GROMACS .gro file of C-alpha atoms in nm:
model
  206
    1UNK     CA    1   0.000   0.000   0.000
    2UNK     CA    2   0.146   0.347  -0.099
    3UNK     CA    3   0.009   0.653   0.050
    4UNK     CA    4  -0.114   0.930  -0.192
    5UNK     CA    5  -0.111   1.287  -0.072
    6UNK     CA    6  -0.408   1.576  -0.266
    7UNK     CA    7  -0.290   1.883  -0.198
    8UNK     CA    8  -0.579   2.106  -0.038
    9UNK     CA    9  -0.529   2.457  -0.006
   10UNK     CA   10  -0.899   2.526  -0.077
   11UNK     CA   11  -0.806   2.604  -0.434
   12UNK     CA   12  -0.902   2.251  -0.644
   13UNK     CA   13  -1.191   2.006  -0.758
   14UNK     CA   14  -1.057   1.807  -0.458
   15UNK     CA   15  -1.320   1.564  -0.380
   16UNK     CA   16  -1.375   1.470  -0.711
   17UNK     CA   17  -0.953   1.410  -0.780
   18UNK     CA   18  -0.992   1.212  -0.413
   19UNK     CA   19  -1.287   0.974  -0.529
   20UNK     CA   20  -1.168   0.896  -0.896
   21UNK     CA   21  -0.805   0.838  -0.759
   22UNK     CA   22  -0.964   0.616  -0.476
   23UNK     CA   23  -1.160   0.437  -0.765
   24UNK     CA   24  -0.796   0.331  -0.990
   25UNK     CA   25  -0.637   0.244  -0.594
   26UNK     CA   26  -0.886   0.071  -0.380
   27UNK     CA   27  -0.555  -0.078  -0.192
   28UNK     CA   28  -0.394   0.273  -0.143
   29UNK     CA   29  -0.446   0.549   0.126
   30UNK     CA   30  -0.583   0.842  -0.065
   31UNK     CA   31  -0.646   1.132   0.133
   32UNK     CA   32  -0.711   1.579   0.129
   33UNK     CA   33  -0.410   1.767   0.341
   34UNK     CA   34  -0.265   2.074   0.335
   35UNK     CA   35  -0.020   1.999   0.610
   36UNK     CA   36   0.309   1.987   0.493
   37UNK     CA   37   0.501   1.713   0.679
   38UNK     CA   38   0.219   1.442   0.572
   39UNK     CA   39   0.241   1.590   0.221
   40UNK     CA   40   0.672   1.523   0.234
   41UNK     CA   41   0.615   1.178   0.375
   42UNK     CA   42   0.339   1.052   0.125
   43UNK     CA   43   0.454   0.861  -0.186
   44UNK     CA   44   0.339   1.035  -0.444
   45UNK     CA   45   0.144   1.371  -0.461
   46UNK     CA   46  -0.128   1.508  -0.660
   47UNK     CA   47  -0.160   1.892  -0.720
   48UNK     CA   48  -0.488   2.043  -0.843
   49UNK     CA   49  -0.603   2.393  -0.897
   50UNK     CA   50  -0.898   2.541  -1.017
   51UNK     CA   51  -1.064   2.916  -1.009
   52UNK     CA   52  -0.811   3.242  -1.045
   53UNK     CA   53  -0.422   3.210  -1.055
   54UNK     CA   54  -0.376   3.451  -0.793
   55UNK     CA   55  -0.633   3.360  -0.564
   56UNK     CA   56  -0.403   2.998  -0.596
   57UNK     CA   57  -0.096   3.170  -0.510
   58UNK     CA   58  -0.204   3.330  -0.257
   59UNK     CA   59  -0.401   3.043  -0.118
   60UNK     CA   60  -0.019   2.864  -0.113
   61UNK     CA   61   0.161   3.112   0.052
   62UNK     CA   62  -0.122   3.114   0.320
   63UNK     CA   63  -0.115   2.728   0.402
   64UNK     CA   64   0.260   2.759   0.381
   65UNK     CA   65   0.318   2.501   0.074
   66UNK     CA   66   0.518   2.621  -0.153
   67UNK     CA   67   0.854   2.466  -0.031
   68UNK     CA   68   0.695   2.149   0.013
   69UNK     CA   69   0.564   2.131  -0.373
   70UNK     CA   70   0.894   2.222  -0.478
   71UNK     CA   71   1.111   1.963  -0.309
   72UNK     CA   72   0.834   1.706  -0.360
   73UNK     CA   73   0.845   1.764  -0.746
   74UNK     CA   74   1.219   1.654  -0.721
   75UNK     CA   75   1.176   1.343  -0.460
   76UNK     CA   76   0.864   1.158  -0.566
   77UNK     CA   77   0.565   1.151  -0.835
   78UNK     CA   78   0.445   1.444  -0.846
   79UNK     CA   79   0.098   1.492  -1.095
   80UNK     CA   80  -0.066   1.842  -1.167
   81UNK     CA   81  -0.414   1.906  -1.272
   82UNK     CA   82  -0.534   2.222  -1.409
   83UNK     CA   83  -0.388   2.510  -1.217
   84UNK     CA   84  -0.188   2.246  -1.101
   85UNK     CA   85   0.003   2.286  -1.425
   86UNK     CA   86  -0.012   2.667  -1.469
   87UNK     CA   87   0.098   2.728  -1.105
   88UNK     CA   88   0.422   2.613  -1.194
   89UNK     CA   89   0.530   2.822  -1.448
   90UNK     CA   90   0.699   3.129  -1.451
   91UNK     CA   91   0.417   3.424  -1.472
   92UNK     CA   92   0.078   3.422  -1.570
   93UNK     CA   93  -0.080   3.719  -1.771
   94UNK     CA   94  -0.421   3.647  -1.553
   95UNK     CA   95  -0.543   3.942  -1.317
   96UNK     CA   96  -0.291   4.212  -1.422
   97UNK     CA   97  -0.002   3.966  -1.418
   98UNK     CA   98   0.083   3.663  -1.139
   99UNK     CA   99   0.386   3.533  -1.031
  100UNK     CA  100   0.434   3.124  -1.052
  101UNK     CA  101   0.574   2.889  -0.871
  102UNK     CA  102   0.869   2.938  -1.103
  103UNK     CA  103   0.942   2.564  -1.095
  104UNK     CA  104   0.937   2.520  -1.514
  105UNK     CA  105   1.033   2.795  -1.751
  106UNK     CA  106   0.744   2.917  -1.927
  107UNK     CA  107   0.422   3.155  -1.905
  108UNK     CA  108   0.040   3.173  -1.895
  109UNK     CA  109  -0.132   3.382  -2.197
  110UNK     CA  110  -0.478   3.356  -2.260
  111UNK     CA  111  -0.672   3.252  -2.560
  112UNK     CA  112  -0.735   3.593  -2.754
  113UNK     CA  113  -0.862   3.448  -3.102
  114UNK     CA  114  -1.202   3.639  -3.121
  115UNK     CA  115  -1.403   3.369  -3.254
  116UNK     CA  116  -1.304   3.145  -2.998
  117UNK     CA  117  -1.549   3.108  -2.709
  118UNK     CA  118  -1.344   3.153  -2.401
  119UNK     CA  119  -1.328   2.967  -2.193
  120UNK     CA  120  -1.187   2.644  -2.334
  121UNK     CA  121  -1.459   2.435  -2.199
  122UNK     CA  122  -1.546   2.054  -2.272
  123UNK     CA  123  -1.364   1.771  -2.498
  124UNK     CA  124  -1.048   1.819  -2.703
  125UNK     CA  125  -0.838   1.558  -2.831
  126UNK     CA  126  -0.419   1.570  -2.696
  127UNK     CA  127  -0.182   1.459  -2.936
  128UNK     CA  128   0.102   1.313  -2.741
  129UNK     CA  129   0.448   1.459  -2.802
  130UNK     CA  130   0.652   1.166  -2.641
  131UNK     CA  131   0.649   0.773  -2.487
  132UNK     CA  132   0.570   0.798  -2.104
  133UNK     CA  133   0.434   0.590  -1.899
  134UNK     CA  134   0.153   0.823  -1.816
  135UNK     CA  135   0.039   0.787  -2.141
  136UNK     CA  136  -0.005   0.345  -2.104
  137UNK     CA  137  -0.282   0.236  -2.257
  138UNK     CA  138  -0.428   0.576  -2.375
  139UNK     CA  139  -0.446   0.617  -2.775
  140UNK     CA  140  -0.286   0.951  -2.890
  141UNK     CA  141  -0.549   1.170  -3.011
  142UNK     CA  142  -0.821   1.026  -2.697
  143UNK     CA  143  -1.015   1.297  -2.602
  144UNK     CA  144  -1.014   1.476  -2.257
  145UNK     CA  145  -1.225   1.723  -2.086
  146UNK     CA  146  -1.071   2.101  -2.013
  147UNK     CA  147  -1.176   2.411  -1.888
  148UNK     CA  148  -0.973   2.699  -1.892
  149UNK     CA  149  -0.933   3.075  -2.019
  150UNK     CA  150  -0.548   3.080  -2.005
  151UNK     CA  151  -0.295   2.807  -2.170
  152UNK     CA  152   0.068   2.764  -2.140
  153UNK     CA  153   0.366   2.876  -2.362
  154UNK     CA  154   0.723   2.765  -2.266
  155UNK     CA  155   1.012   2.714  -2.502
  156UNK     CA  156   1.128   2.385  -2.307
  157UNK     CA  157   1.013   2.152  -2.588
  158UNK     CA  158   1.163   1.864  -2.386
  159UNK     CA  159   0.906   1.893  -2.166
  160UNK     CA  160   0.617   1.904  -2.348
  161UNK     CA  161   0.440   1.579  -2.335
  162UNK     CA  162   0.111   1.647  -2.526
  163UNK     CA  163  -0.068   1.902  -2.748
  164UNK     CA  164  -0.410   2.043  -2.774
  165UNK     CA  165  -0.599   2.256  -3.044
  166UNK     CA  166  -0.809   2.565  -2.975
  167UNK     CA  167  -0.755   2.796  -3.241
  168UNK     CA  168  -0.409   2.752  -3.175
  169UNK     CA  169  -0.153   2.471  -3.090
  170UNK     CA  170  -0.086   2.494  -2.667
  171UNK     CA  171   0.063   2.291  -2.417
  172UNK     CA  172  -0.143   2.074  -2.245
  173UNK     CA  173   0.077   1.790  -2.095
  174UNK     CA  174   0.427   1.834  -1.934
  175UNK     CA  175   0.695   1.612  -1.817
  176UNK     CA  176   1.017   1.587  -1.677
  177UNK     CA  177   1.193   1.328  -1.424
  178UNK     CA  178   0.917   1.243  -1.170
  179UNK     CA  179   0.717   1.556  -1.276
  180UNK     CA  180   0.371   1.513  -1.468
  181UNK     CA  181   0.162   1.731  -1.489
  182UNK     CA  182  -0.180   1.823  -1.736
  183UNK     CA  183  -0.464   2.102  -1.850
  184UNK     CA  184  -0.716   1.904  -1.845
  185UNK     CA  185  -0.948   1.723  -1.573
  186UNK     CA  186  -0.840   1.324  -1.588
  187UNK     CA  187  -1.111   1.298  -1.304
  188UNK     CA  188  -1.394   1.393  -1.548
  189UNK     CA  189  -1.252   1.255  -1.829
  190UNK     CA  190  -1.421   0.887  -1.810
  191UNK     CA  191  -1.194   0.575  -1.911
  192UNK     CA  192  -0.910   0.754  -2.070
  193UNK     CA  193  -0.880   0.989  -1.765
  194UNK     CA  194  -0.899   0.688  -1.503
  195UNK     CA  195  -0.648   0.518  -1.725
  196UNK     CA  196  -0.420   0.828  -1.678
  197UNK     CA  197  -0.460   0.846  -1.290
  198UNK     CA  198  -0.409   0.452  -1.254
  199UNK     CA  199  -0.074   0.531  -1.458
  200UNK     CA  200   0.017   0.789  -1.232
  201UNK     CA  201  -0.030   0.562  -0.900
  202UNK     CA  202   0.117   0.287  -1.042
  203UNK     CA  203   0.437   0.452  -1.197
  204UNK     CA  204   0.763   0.353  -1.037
  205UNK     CA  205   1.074   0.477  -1.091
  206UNK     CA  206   1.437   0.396  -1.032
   0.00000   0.00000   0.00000
């Protein structure tokens, strides 16, 4: 049994991550904190977001977490959902302009085409830039459920791990060492999104 740690800093579709995580690891301890000694001595951690950037920032600063994501993203799997990914980039253009978490080089713009309804909401297929095991049994091209105003730009094509379409080519998945992290909602993305989850709790490394 591994012990899986959802970041809560009153900030993310929590329940829902906590129930379709439970669901893929019925054997596992899944469980809501925002204390930061259980979050550094659970296995692997799961970082949502959801609402305004700064609001999320400022939410972190507040409950204290922001060393604790950063030295977990180094020393365990580490997944990010939704703000979850845009937190740790290096600015977002939301509000006036937000600092990030600064963790992965990169910004937040939002979608400006104007015959594009904003926000980004419902299914969108990801093309997958690269093998991972996060990926495992999930056809490129599947179709996964986003909502968002704001998408991410970096230069780090390394890291990018898939790509979406709205109006214009963005970032959707990233990944680097034991750092994944996506746009869109795997918990309300049916099969393909438990399959991505199950990945995530089941991915070892050396």
């Amino acid at each position: 049994m591994q012990s899986i740690a959802i970041i809560d800093y009153g900030m993310g579709n929590v329940r829902s991550v906590q129930k379709a995580l439970a669901y893929v690891a019925p054997n596992d301890e899944v469980f809501l904190t925002d204390d930061a000694d259980l979050i550094m001595n659970s296995d692997c951690i799961v970082f949502p977001g959801q609402g305004a950037i700064g609001a999320c920032m400022k939410a972190l600063v507040e409950h204290e977490l922001i060393d604790v994501i950063k030295r977990c993203i180094n020393e365990k799997p580490f997944l990010g959902i939704c703000l979850g990914l845009q937190l740790l980039f290096d600015f977002s253009a939301e509000n006036g302009g937000t600092d990030g978490l600064s963790i992965v080089p990169g910004s937040i713009v939002k979608f400006s085409k104007n015959n594009l309804k904003v926000p980004h909401m419902g299914w969108n297929t990801v093309k997958q830039s690269i093998e991972h095991p996060l990926w495992h049994n999930i056809d490129d091209n599947t179709r996964f459920f986003s909502v968002h105003s704001y998408y991410v730009e970096t230069s780090q094509a390394n890291m990018v791990a898939g790509v979406t379409n709205y109006g214009v080519d963005f970032t959707c998945a990233i990944a680097k060492d034991k750092l994944f992290a996506v746009q869109f909602h795997p918990e309300k993305s049916q099969h393909d999104g438990l399959q991505l989850l199950s990945n995530f709790v089941n991915w070892r490394q050396g």
